Structures are given as structure tokens and as C-alpha cells.
Tab-separated table of C-alpha atoms in Angstrom:
chain	number	residue	atom	x	y	z
O	1	UNK	CA	-16.467	7.973	-0.887
O	2	UNK	CA	-18.175	5.515	1.465
O	3	UNK	CA	-16.328	3.910	4.366
O	4	UNK	CA	-15.947	0.498	2.709
O	5	UNK	CA	-14.483	1.943	-0.484
O	6	UNK	CA	-12.216	4.203	1.535
O	7	UNK	CA	-10.985	1.242	3.563
O	8	UNK	CA	-10.230	-0.792	0.442
O	9	UNK	CA	-8.380	2.202	-0.999
O	10	UNK	CA	-6.407	2.679	2.209
O	11	UNK	CA	-5.406	-0.969	2.521
O	12	UNK	CA	-4.521	-1.033	-1.151
O	13	UNK	CA	-2.350	2.059	-0.743
O	14	UNK	CA	-0.588	0.606	2.281
O	15	UNK	CA	-1.884	3.261	4.674
O	16	UNK	CA	-1.271	2.166	8.245
O	17	UNK	CA	-4.194	1.270	10.476
O	18	UNK	CA	-3.592	4.201	12.815
O	19	UNK	CA	-3.221	6.701	9.947
O	20	UNK	CA	-6.417	5.479	8.275
O	21	UNK	CA	-8.430	5.625	11.514
O	22	UNK	CA	-7.131	9.132	12.208
O	23	UNK	CA	-8.029	10.221	8.667
O	24	UNK	CA	-11.592	8.898	9.014
O	25	UNK	CA	-12.077	10.530	12.420
O	26	UNK	CA	-11.000	13.931	11.055
O	27	UNK	CA	-13.186	13.402	8.002
O	28	UNK	CA	-16.183	12.751	10.281
O	29	UNK	CA	-15.277	15.774	12.383
O	30	UNK	CA	-15.148	18.046	9.321
O	31	UNK	CA	-18.386	16.603	7.939
O	32	UNK	CA	-20.285	17.726	11.045
O	33	UNK	CA	-18.348	20.959	11.617
O	34	UNK	CA	-20.040	22.935	8.833
O	35	UNK	CA	-23.652	22.244	10.007
O	36	UNK	CA	-22.472	23.265	13.502
O	37	UNK	CA	-21.342	26.605	12.060
O	38	UNK	CA	-24.726	27.127	10.389
O	39	UNK	CA	-26.322	26.560	13.789
O	40	UNK	CA	-23.823	28.956	15.415
O	41	UNK	CA	-24.808	31.797	13.067
O	42	UNK	CA	-28.475	31.200	13.866
O	43	UNK	CA	-27.718	31.184	17.607
O	44	UNK	CA	-25.846	34.496	17.346
O	45	UNK	CA	-28.984	36.053	15.877
O	46	UNK	CA	-31.130	34.441	18.611
O	47	UNK	CA	-28.814	35.733	21.350
O	48	UNK	CA	-29.016	39.247	19.864
O	49	UNK	CA	-32.801	39.040	19.746
O	50	UNK	CA	-33.028	37.806	23.352
O	51	UNK	CA	-30.602	40.339	24.849
O	52	UNK	CA	-31.350	43.373	22.682
O	53	UNK	CA	-32.625	46.115	24.960
O	54	UNK	CA	-31.895	44.142	28.123
O	55	UNK	CA	-28.125	44.633	28.381
O	56	UNK	CA	-25.537	47.280	27.560
O	57	UNK	CA	-25.545	47.425	23.717
O	58	UNK	CA	-21.815	48.067	23.114
O	59	UNK	CA	-20.757	44.875	24.911
O	60	UNK	CA	-23.487	42.866	23.162
O	61	UNK	CA	-22.504	44.037	19.676
O	62	UNK	CA	-18.793	43.566	20.344
O	63	UNK	CA	-19.493	39.994	21.436
O	64	UNK	CA	-21.712	39.352	18.388
O	65	UNK	CA	-19.010	40.733	16.063
O	66	UNK	CA	-16.319	38.538	17.658
O	67	UNK	CA	-18.536	35.429	17.485
O	68	UNK	CA	-19.359	36.117	13.819
O	69	UNK	CA	-15.701	36.663	12.850
O	70	UNK	CA	-14.475	33.460	14.507
O	71	UNK	CA	-17.347	31.545	12.888
O	72	UNK	CA	-16.326	32.835	9.450
O	73	UNK	CA	-12.698	31.910	10.177
O	74	UNK	CA	-13.809	28.360	10.972
O	75	UNK	CA	-15.736	28.276	7.685
O	76	UNK	CA	-12.449	29.134	5.962
O	77	UNK	CA	-10.564	26.383	7.806
O	78	UNK	CA	-13.164	23.801	6.799
O	79	UNK	CA	-13.025	24.992	3.168
O	80	UNK	CA	-9.219	24.589	3.133
O	81	UNK	CA	-9.607	21.034	4.438
O	82	UNK	CA	-12.169	20.087	1.785
O	83	UNK	CA	-10.057	21.596	-1.002
O	84	UNK	CA	-6.693	20.109	-0.052
O	85	UNK	CA	-6.852	17.403	2.591
O	86	UNK	CA	-9.815	15.098	1.973
O	87	UNK	CA	-8.356	11.593	1.763
O	88	UNK	CA	-4.958	12.718	3.085
O	89	UNK	CA	-3.491	10.953	6.115
O	90	UNK	CA	-0.392	11.104	8.261
O	91	UNK	CA	1.824	14.134	9.007
O	92	UNK	CA	0.122	16.631	6.607
O	93	UNK	CA	-3.257	16.051	8.286
O	94	UNK	CA	-1.814	16.277	11.791
O	95	UNK	CA	0.051	19.473	10.864
O	96	UNK	CA	-3.181	20.999	9.520
O	97	UNK	CA	-5.101	20.217	12.713
O	98	UNK	CA	-2.264	21.525	14.899
O	99	UNK	CA	-2.194	24.736	12.873
O	100	UNK	CA	-5.924	25.483	12.931
O	101	UNK	CA	-7.252	23.605	15.979
O	102	UNK	CA	-7.047	26.783	18.085
O	103	UNK	CA	-10.018	28.235	16.188
O	104	UNK	CA	-12.381	25.815	17.976
O	105	UNK	CA	-10.963	26.753	21.380
O	106	UNK	CA	-11.195	30.486	20.656
O	107	UNK	CA	-14.747	30.115	19.351
O	108	UNK	CA	-15.817	28.345	22.539
O	109	UNK	CA	-14.165	30.996	24.712
O	110	UNK	CA	-16.023	33.734	22.838
O	111	UNK	CA	-19.305	31.915	23.335
O	112	UNK	CA	-18.533	31.424	27.031
O	113	UNK	CA	-17.607	35.111	27.308
O	114	UNK	CA	-21.226	35.967	26.527
O	115	UNK	CA	-21.756	35.388	30.272
O	116	UNK	CA	-19.915	38.682	30.880
O	117	UNK	CA	-22.575	40.379	28.749
O	118	UNK	CA	-25.793	38.973	30.199
O	119	UNK	CA	-25.022	37.543	33.672
O	120	UNK	CA	-26.538	38.880	35.862
O	121	UNK	CA	-27.380	42.046	33.920
O	122	UNK	CA	-30.196	40.747	31.733
O	123	UNK	CA	-33.659	39.901	33.042
O	124	UNK	CA	-33.788	36.525	34.757
O	125	UNK	CA	-35.770	34.761	32.047
O	126	UNK	CA	-33.342	36.047	29.373
O	127	UNK	CA	-30.402	34.794	31.440
O	128	UNK	CA	-32.089	31.400	31.656
O	129	UNK	CA	-32.548	31.219	27.855
O	130	UNK	CA	-28.942	32.259	27.155
O	131	UNK	CA	-27.611	29.715	29.649
O	132	UNK	CA	-29.691	27.020	27.954
O	133	UNK	CA	-27.958	27.933	24.688
O	134	UNK	CA	-24.516	27.541	26.303
O	135	UNK	CA	-25.530	24.218	27.879
O	136	UNK	CA	-26.781	23.064	24.471
O	137	UNK	CA	-23.519	24.080	22.794
O	138	UNK	CA	-21.543	21.962	25.256
O	139	UNK	CA	-23.855	18.966	24.815
O	140	UNK	CA	-23.938	19.402	21.041
O	141	UNK	CA	-20.107	19.276	20.991
O	142	UNK	CA	-20.144	15.635	22.163
O	143	UNK	CA	-21.764	14.408	18.975
O	144	UNK	CA	-20.206	16.996	16.673
O	145	UNK	CA	-16.590	17.407	17.740
O	146	UNK	CA	-15.701	14.226	19.673
O	147	UNK	CA	-14.322	12.603	16.507
O	148	UNK	CA	-11.317	14.910	16.872
O	149	UNK	CA	-10.526	14.517	20.568
O	150	UNK	CA	-8.022	17.381	20.672
O	151	UNK	CA	-10.486	19.868	19.121
O	152	UNK	CA	-13.334	18.602	21.310
O	153	UNK	CA	-11.226	18.960	24.459
O	154	UNK	CA	-10.066	22.430	23.430
O	155	UNK	CA	-13.660	23.485	22.659
O	156	UNK	CA	-15.168	22.197	25.900
O	157	UNK	CA	-12.292	23.529	27.992
O	158	UNK	CA	-12.522	26.926	26.326
O	159	UNK	CA	-16.257	27.105	26.934
O	160	UNK	CA	-15.976	25.886	30.522
O	161	UNK	CA	-13.077	28.201	31.408
O	162	UNK	CA	-14.876	31.252	30.000
O	163	UNK	CA	-18.081	30.474	31.924
O	164	UNK	CA	-16.224	29.802	35.198
O	165	UNK	CA	-14.166	32.968	34.668
O	166	UNK	CA	-17.342	35.039	34.289
O	167	UNK	CA	-18.841	33.522	37.456
O	168	UNK	CA	-15.574	34.086	39.347
O	169	UNK	CA	-15.494	37.682	38.125
O	170	UNK	CA	-19.040	38.156	39.391
O	171	UNK	CA	-18.124	36.671	42.769
O	172	UNK	CA	-14.949	38.687	43.272
O	173	UNK	CA	-15.847	42.084	41.871
O	174	UNK	CA	-19.563	42.548	41.918
O	175	UNK	CA	-20.743	40.812	45.079
O	176	UNK	CA	-17.597	39.844	46.930
O	177	UNK	CA	-16.712	36.429	48.297
O	178	UNK	CA	-19.550	36.258	50.865
O	179	UNK	CA	-22.038	36.055	48.014
O	180	UNK	CA	-25.332	34.271	47.740
O	181	UNK	CA	-25.534	30.485	47.763
O	182	UNK	CA	-26.963	30.563	44.213
O	183	UNK	CA	-23.692	31.737	42.689
O	184	UNK	CA	-21.666	29.019	44.410
O	185	UNK	CA	-24.251	26.428	43.409
O	186	UNK	CA	-24.024	27.631	39.799
O	187	UNK	CA	-20.208	27.300	39.842
O	188	UNK	CA	-20.561	23.748	41.202
O	189	UNK	CA	-23.111	22.839	38.525
O	190	UNK	CA	-20.885	24.230	35.774
O	191	UNK	CA	-17.885	22.217	37.019
O	192	UNK	CA	-19.964	19.019	37.289
O	193	UNK	CA	-21.476	19.499	33.820
O	194	UNK	CA	-18.060	20.346	32.396
O	195	UNK	CA	-16.647	17.073	33.786
O	196	UNK	CA	-19.616	15.033	32.530
O	197	UNK	CA	-19.319	16.505	29.022
O	198	UNK	CA	-15.579	15.767	28.884
O	199	UNK	CA	-16.098	12.168	30.001
O	200	UNK	CA	-18.983	11.689	27.541
O	201	UNK	CA	-16.880	13.077	24.695
O	202	UNK	CA	-13.950	10.825	25.604
O	203	UNK	CA	-16.197	7.750	25.655
O	204	UNK	CA	-17.885	8.703	22.386
O	205	UNK	CA	-14.473	9.188	20.757
O	206	UNK	CA	-13.281	5.786	21.989
O	207	UNK	CA	-16.404	4.111	20.575
O	208	UNK	CA	-15.888	5.787	17.193
O	209	UNK	CA	-12.205	4.818	17.139
O	210	UNK	CA	-12.937	1.194	18.095
O	211	UNK	CA	-15.607	0.969	15.389
O	212	UNK	CA	-13.234	2.291	12.730
O	213	UNK	CA	-10.400	0.010	13.857
O	214	UNK	CA	-12.726	-2.984	13.631
O	215	UNK	CA	-13.874	-1.851	10.186
O	216	UNK	CA	-10.266	-1.498	9.012
O	217	UNK	CA	-9.363	-4.951	10.357
O	218	UNK	CA	-12.437	-6.507	8.718
O	219	UNK	CA	-11.676	-4.864	5.380
O	220	UNK	CA	-8.025	-5.915	5.600
O	221	UNK	CA	-9.154	-9.477	6.331
O	222	UNK	CA	-11.594	-9.410	3.405
O	223	UNK	CA	-8.863	-8.031	1.124
O	224	UNK	CA	-6.481	-10.764	2.303
O	225	UNK	CA	-9.073	-13.501	1.745
O	226	UNK	CA	-9.904	-12.056	-1.674
O	227	UNK	CA	-6.233	-12.047	-2.623
O	228	UNK	CA	-5.793	-15.618	-1.397
O	229	UNK	CA	-8.877	-16.725	-3.318
O	230	UNK	CA	-7.559	-15.034	-6.436
O	231	UNK	CA	-4.161	-16.689	-5.948
O	232	UNK	CA	-5.836	-20.081	-5.455
O	233	UNK	CA	-7.874	-19.644	-8.646
O	234	UNK	CA	-4.738	-18.600	-10.510
O	235	UNK	CA	-2.937	-21.663	-9.152
O	236	UNK	CA	-5.733	-23.912	-10.414
O	237	UNK	CA	-5.621	-22.181	-13.786
O	238	UNK	CA	-1.840	-22.548	-13.968
O	239	UNK	CA	-2.096	-26.219	-13.012
O	240	UNK	CA	-4.703	-26.822	-15.718
O	241	UNK	CA	-2.594	-24.971	-18.261
O	242	UNK	CA	0.450	-26.862	-17.028
O	243	UNK	CA	-1.201	-30.248	-17.516
O	244	UNK	CA	-2.664	-29.318	-20.912
O	245	UNK	CA	0.610	-27.924	-22.205
O	246	UNK	CA	2.666	-30.816	-20.861
O	247	UNK	CA	0.308	-33.300	-22.508
O	248	UNK	CA	0.506	-31.363	-25.772
O	249	UNK	CA	4.315	-31.135	-25.733
O	250	UNK	CA	4.717	-34.769	-24.732
O	251	UNK	CA	2.334	-36.137	-27.366
O	252	UNK	CA	4.470	-35.239	-30.379
O	253	UNK	CA	7.799	-36.924	-29.414
O	254	UNK	CA	6.000	-39.965	-27.943
O	255	UNK	CA	3.945	-40.323	-31.105
O	256	UNK	CA	7.145	-40.002	-33.154
O	257	UNK	CA	8.811	-42.683	-31.026
O	258	UNK	CA	5.905	-45.050	-31.702
O	259	UNK	CA	6.116	-44.420	-35.458
O	260	UNK	CA	9.892	-44.931	-35.514
O	261	UNK	CA	9.588	-48.131	-33.441
O	262	UNK	CA	6.950	-49.519	-35.852
O	263	UNK	CA	9.122	-48.518	-38.801
O	264	UNK	CA	12.184	-50.196	-37.271
O	265	UNK	CA	10.211	-53.352	-36.509
O	266	UNK	CA	8.904	-53.483	-40.090
O	267	UNK	CA	12.191	-52.574	-41.820
O	268	UNK	CA	15.173	-53.331	-39.520
O	269	UNK	CA	17.637	-52.708	-42.355
O	270	UNK	CA	16.970	-48.940	-41.993
O	271	UNK	CA	18.316	-48.857	-38.423
O	272	UNK	CA	21.052	-46.362	-39.374
O	273	UNK	CA	18.477	-43.816	-40.506
O	274	UNK	CA	15.891	-44.520	-37.806
O	275	UNK	CA	18.157	-44.703	-34.725
O	276	UNK	CA	19.148	-40.963	-34.730
O	277	UNK	CA	15.479	-39.999	-34.993
O	278	UNK	CA	14.643	-42.221	-32.010
O	279	UNK	CA	17.502	-40.635	-30.074
O	280	UNK	CA	16.233	-37.116	-30.818
O	281	UNK	CA	12.670	-37.982	-29.811
O	282	UNK	CA	13.894	-39.669	-26.629
O	283	UNK	CA	15.995	-36.606	-25.811
O	284	UNK	CA	12.964	-34.339	-26.297
O	285	UNK	CA	10.911	-36.461	-23.887
O	286	UNK	CA	13.790	-36.548	-21.409
O	287	UNK	CA	14.262	-32.755	-21.596
O	288	UNK	CA	10.579	-32.150	-20.971
O	289	UNK	CA	10.535	-34.466	-17.963
O	290	UNK	CA	13.671	-32.850	-16.553
O	291	UNK	CA	12.088	-29.393	-16.856
O	292	UNK	CA	8.861	-30.618	-15.285
O	293	UNK	CA	10.731	-32.222	-12.387
O	294	UNK	CA	12.764	-29.048	-11.871
O	295	UNK	CA	9.668	-26.873	-11.772
O	296	UNK	CA	7.713	-29.295	-9.567
O	297	UNK	CA	10.673	-29.481	-7.184
O	298	UNK	CA	10.691	-25.718	-6.802
O	299	UNK	CA	6.971	-25.772	-5.944
O	300	UNK	CA	6.834	-28.704	-3.537
O	301	UNK	CA	10.198	-28.684	-1.765
O	302	UNK	CA	11.211	-25.501	0.010
O	303	UNK	CA	14.546	-24.470	-1.454
O	304	UNK	CA	17.425	-24.544	0.957
O	305	UNK	CA	19.452	-21.481	0.124
O	306	UNK	CA	23.003	-21.844	1.433
O	307	UNK	CA	24.633	-18.479	0.973
O	308	UNK	CA	28.360	-18.195	0.773
O	309	UNK	CA	31.041	-16.092	-0.810
O	310	UNK	CA	31.444	-16.971	-4.492
O	311	UNK	CA	34.209	-16.179	-6.943
O	312	UNK	CA	32.082	-14.740	-9.742
O	313	UNK	CA	34.713	-15.184	-12.454
O	314	UNK	CA	35.186	-18.866	-11.553
O	315	UNK	CA	31.444	-19.568	-11.612
O	316	UNK	CA	30.995	-17.946	-15.017
O	317	UNK	CA	34.025	-19.766	-16.426
O	318	UNK	CA	32.452	-23.065	-15.352
O	319	UNK	CA	29.291	-22.066	-17.221
O	320	UNK	CA	31.391	-21.149	-20.277
O	321	UNK	CA	32.940	-24.628	-20.286
O	322	UNK	CA	29.463	-26.176	-20.054
O	323	UNK	CA	27.639	-24.107	-22.692
O	324	UNK	CA	30.303	-23.183	-25.256
O	325	UNK	CA	30.109	-26.652	-26.925
O	326	UNK	CA	26.314	-26.286	-27.231
O	327	UNK	CA	26.782	-22.945	-28.972
O	328	UNK	CA	29.395	-24.435	-31.300
O	329	UNK	CA	27.055	-27.311	-32.121
O	330	UNK	CA	24.414	-24.784	-33.198
O	331	UNK	CA	26.899	-22.742	-35.225
O	332	UNK	CA	26.842	-19.789	-32.812
O	333	UNK	CA	29.623	-17.725	-31.272
O	334	UNK	CA	29.896	-17.917	-27.489
O	335	UNK	CA	31.802	-14.997	-25.995
O	336	UNK	CA	32.511	-13.925	-22.447
O	337	UNK	CA	33.426	-10.630	-20.831
O	338	UNK	CA	34.020	-11.504	-17.218
O	339	UNK	CA	35.121	-9.111	-14.481
O	340	UNK	CA	36.642	-10.473	-11.301
O	341	UNK	CA	34.609	-10.047	-8.163
O	342	UNK	CA	33.095	-11.827	-5.193
O	343	UNK	CA	29.367	-12.084	-4.521
O	344	UNK	CA	27.109	-13.558	-1.854
O	345	UNK	CA	24.755	-16.271	-3.095
O	346	UNK	CA	24.084	-20.001	-3.290
O	347	UNK	CA	26.495	-21.296	-5.972
O	348	UNK	CA	24.365	-24.296	-6.984
O	349	UNK	CA	21.092	-22.357	-7.365
O	350	UNK	CA	22.826	-19.385	-8.977
O	351	UNK	CA	24.425	-21.657	-11.553
O	352	UNK	CA	21.009	-23.176	-12.324
O	353	UNK	CA	19.506	-19.713	-12.725
O	354	UNK	CA	22.187	-18.405	-15.109
O	355	UNK	CA	22.280	-21.773	-16.895
O	356	UNK	CA	18.588	-21.482	-17.709
O	357	UNK	CA	19.168	-17.966	-19.096
O	358	UNK	CA	21.992	-19.304	-21.279
O	359	UNK	CA	19.858	-22.248	-22.476
O	360	UNK	CA	17.037	-19.862	-23.339
O	361	UNK	CA	19.406	-17.564	-25.250
O	362	UNK	CA	20.994	-20.429	-27.219
O	363	UNK	CA	17.606	-21.953	-28.008
O	364	UNK	CA	16.167	-18.747	-29.475
O	365	UNK	CA	19.281	-17.578	-31.354
O	366	UNK	CA	19.777	-18.898	-34.888
O	367	UNK	CA	22.593	-16.701	-36.109
O	368	UNK	CA	25.149	-14.515	-34.439
O	369	UNK	CA	25.949	-15.529	-30.890
O	370	UNK	CA	25.586	-15.243	-27.149
O	371	UNK	CA	27.603	-13.097	-24.737
O	372	UNK	CA	28.014	-13.957	-21.036
O	373	UNK	CA	29.252	-10.936	-19.085
O	374	UNK	CA	29.633	-9.615	-15.554
O	375	UNK	CA	30.095	-6.031	-14.418
O	376	UNK	CA	29.630	-3.745	-11.444
O	377	UNK	CA	26.573	-1.473	-11.570
O	378	UNK	CA	25.250	0.866	-8.858
O	379	UNK	CA	27.181	-0.908	-6.129
O	380	UNK	CA	25.944	-4.396	-7.128
O	381	UNK	CA	27.274	-7.071	-9.449
O	382	UNK	CA	25.321	-7.977	-12.569
O	383	UNK	CA	25.515	-11.150	-14.604
O	384	UNK	CA	24.295	-10.417	-18.143
O	385	UNK	CA	23.310	-12.802	-20.947
O	386	UNK	CA	23.123	-11.127	-24.371
O	387	UNK	CA	21.861	-12.811	-27.531
O	388	UNK	CA	21.190	-11.903	-31.143
O	389	UNK	CA	17.986	-13.906	-31.327
O	390	UNK	CA	14.445	-13.077	-32.409
O	391	UNK	CA	13.873	-10.554	-29.615
O	392	UNK	CA	10.811	-10.095	-27.417
O	393	UNK	CA	8.112	-7.459	-27.927
O	394	UNK	CA	7.009	-5.431	-24.894
O	395	UNK	CA	3.601	-7.100	-24.696
O	396	UNK	CA	5.289	-10.480	-24.100
O	397	UNK	CA	8.014	-9.418	-21.667
O	398	UNK	CA	5.986	-10.128	-18.510
O	399	UNK	CA	4.287	-13.284	-19.782
O	400	UNK	CA	7.514	-15.084	-20.751
O	401	UNK	CA	8.173	-15.822	-17.066
O	402	UNK	CA	4.960	-17.881	-16.863
O	403	UNK	CA	4.921	-21.659	-17.222
O	404	UNK	CA	4.592	-22.980	-20.797
O	405	UNK	CA	4.468	-19.506	-22.332
O	406	UNK	CA	6.134	-19.322	-25.719
O	407	UNK	CA	6.177	-16.277	-27.950
O	408	UNK	CA	4.039	-16.937	-31.031
O	409	UNK	CA	6.810	-16.085	-33.523
O	410	UNK	CA	8.880	-18.139	-35.966
O	411	UNK	CA	12.132	-19.188	-34.359
O	412	UNK	CA	10.665	-19.740	-30.894
O	413	UNK	CA	9.202	-23.196	-31.376
O	414	UNK	CA	11.963	-25.008	-29.495
O	415	UNK	CA	11.730	-25.661	-25.782
O	416	UNK	CA	8.741	-26.057	-23.524
O	417	UNK	CA	8.320	-22.566	-22.046
O	418	UNK	CA	9.653	-23.613	-18.645
O	419	UNK	CA	13.182	-22.206	-18.544
O	420	UNK	CA	12.259	-18.636	-17.647
O	421	UNK	CA	9.564	-19.821	-15.211
O	422	UNK	CA	12.326	-21.670	-13.345
O	423	UNK	CA	14.474	-18.519	-13.511
O	424	UNK	CA	11.628	-16.534	-11.914
O	425	UNK	CA	11.237	-19.036	-9.045
O	426	UNK	CA	14.993	-19.165	-8.387
O	427	UNK	CA	15.187	-15.365	-8.485
O	428	UNK	CA	12.559	-15.070	-5.751
O	429	UNK	CA	14.179	-17.783	-3.650
O	430	UNK	CA	17.640	-16.216	-3.848
O	431	UNK	CA	16.465	-12.615	-3.614
O	432	UNK	CA	18.361	-11.721	-6.789
O	433	UNK	CA	16.260	-9.435	-9.052
O	434	UNK	CA	16.100	-10.455	-12.705
O	435	UNK	CA	15.581	-7.862	-15.435
O	436	UNK	CA	15.527	-7.768	-19.199
O	437	UNK	CA	15.529	-5.536	-22.260
O	438	UNK	CA	14.830	-6.541	-25.829
O	439	UNK	CA	14.269	-5.294	-29.359
O	440	UNK	CA	12.295	-7.549	-31.701
O	441	UNK	CA	14.523	-8.816	-34.483
O	442	UNK	CA	17.738	-7.633	-32.808
O	443	UNK	CA	18.057	-9.738	-29.672
O	444	UNK	CA	17.682	-9.560	-25.902
O	445	UNK	CA	19.645	-9.125	-22.716
O	446	UNK	CA	18.753	-10.662	-19.349
O	447	UNK	CA	20.557	-9.693	-16.170
O	448	UNK	CA	20.723	-10.875	-12.572
O	449	UNK	CA	21.636	-8.455	-9.770
O	450	UNK	CA	23.837	-9.888	-7.016
O	451	UNK	CA	24.949	-8.343	-3.727
O	452	UNK	CA	28.714	-8.074	-3.293
O	453	UNK	CA	30.255	-10.295	-0.655
O	454	UNK	CA	30.884	-8.510	2.650
O	455	UNK	CA	34.475	-7.285	3.012
O	456	UNK	CA	36.762	-9.722	4.762
O	457	UNK	CA	38.114	-8.685	8.150
């Protein structure tokens, strides 16, 4: 996976900036670690070829065996990472590095311990070649291991400590403290080079980290702009659909009003038959405008949510008084099953929300009835609206909360497709989740989850 794709994946999966940067640094570290091991195996063979016959063979072969074993162990660690941890971030990755990071330190110490084998026992030119290899290993670690600062530090420190220990051993045991100036100069050079390598690795790590952080921030910004652009395009599409649907729904009752007015003007004696039709058409226009004003108000004016403690039973009884006559007018039963309780919400907005659910249920129910209920569930209060209407298939259950969406089934022609869109907006404003379940042909249930009022002191 390339960096850009990985960044999009990380931001999409809500991986924190620090966790993503750490994951990429370890990924870079592991990507270069395997070629470094290939080079290490080659260098073991080169060291054997250089020192064979020039130093004591037992020590040389013991060192070569130890270097080979630790190299194979590091191969195993890298294989475990590639099998299980590629793309993993956070605690599992940190635990893995804490568990196996010592292998880099031990490897460096074994390489540094080669000084005990050849210094100063091998011929001078062989010593020079072997020291060049150790210097190269330290320099190579800057570009290879600096991505993982802890492993880089452990590697360089292990290598430096082993080399200094071998020089100190030579000073103290072989030649004594009043040794030649060359040995002291070599110790000084090792310490200076060790410091330079550590500083270079630290700087290189900081540059890599800063680059990745900038890349993450840029990708997060691009993702945010993309999301905002998508939302803006959706808003334009909704507005266009809104205008088209409103014009379509308004045309029919206005056209009917014009026909009835012409009819009344031509034949005033039929006023008794025409007047009810004019009233119905006027009511349809008025209902549409009321719904449009409600929805537009939710979009343009920020809702002021005034939370307070509400008597749930009293609020639902008020709704029963308001909607029971509408049910009776349509020949439907309106039942309630209300449990007493107190909730925290805005009474005006909550009543609008539940009222829209009741209007939707009554509009789409043609026989049977509607049940308004409240009950306690999982520590929260639920207001439920049950109906025996046409039901809603699964493929429509998300879309019904969009503006002007009406299910293309007989029995759903009434209304303008705005009631549940208003419910969705009020639900977000109040922070009260709305859910539903339905079986086509058998009816639906909508529910609103409400937090209980805090206990009175």
C-alpha cells in the first residue's frame, strides 16, 4: 500500500495522528531491515575471509556462529511482523517492538565484539579493513534503523559499547594504562564518531517524523475538503429535488383550486358541492406550506434547545388529546399504553417530533389503528408509535428520512414526504436517537430514546 492510500485508510479508520505516524515509521524500519540482514550475512563471510589464518580460529568461528544466529533470529522477527502486524498501530505494535527490540542491540554488540577477535591480533591491514566494516555498519544504521529511534539507539549504543569495551580491555590487560598514544586516540575517535552517529540518527528520525506528520495533516485536510465538497453537492441536489418536488406537489391542489373557482363562477348554484372541494384543496396547499416552513426553519434558524424535566405521561396524554380525533375521523383506533416517568428534553421540540411520527402513522394506516406507548428500556425511556399500515421494506427504511421521499406503494400517496425528514432534524438537534422496525403489509413501529431526568436532591 502506498503512503497516500495508507493515510486515507488511517484517517477513514479514525487512527490517531501519532499512532499512524508511529505505524509508518515502523513499517519503513522493517522495509529496510531485511536488506540490512542480507548485507550482514555477506559481511560475516567477508570478515571470515579477511581474518582466516590471521587470528586464533576458535574465537573467530565462535564469533561468526554468534553473528549468524542473531542474524537468523532477526530474520524471524521481521517475518513475524510481516505476517501479523503490517498495517497495525497502537499498543500491539509497541508491544511487539518492546518484545523484540533487544535483538538489534544484541546483534550490534556481537558485531562490536569482533574487536576482541582481531584487535590487535590480526595484521595491521586486516585490522584496518575490519574496522572499516564496523564504521560502515554504524553509518549504515542511520539510514536503515533511524525510523525506529529506540532500535537505532539500542543498535548504535550496543556497537559503541562493545568497541569501547574491547579497547578498554586492550588498555587494561594487554598493555596497561601507560599505553601508546594510538590507543587513546582510537578511543577518542570512537567516542566522537559514536556521538556523531547518534546525533545524525536523531536528526534523520525527526525529519522522517515531521514529513509523515505533514503528510497525515495534508491527507486529513484533503479528506475534510472532499467530504465538505460532497456534502455541498448533496445539499445542491437536495435543494433541486426539494424545489422540483414542492412544485410538483403544489401544482395539483392549485390547479384544482383554479378549476373549482372557474366552475363556481360559471355555476354559482353548485356552491354546496364545490365549496368542500375548495376547502380540501386549500387545506392541502396550507399543509404543504406549513411543512415547507417547518423544514426551512430547521435549516436556517439554529434550534434553541431548552432542556428541562418533563412529565412523560402528561406530554403523551396531551398528544393523545390532539391526535385521537384525527384517528376517529379516519375510522382508526387510537390506543395508548403510557408508563409514568420523567425525562430530560425540550418539551416543545419533543412534542413536534412525536407529533410528526403520529401524523405519519395515521396518514399511512387505512385500517386497524395506532398505538402510542412509553416504556423503560436499557436504562432509557422510549416513546413508541405503532401502526398497522402498509409497512416499509428494508430497502426504503433509510431513504424515508430524506426530504420528499415517499414509498412507491399504494396507500402512501398522502402527504409530502417531509414529516420524517423533520423528525430526523429534530432528533439530531435534541440528541434523541430515532429507530424503527417494519414488516411490509403488517405495519411499523418508530421509537425515540430519551434520557431519564436526573434524580432530584
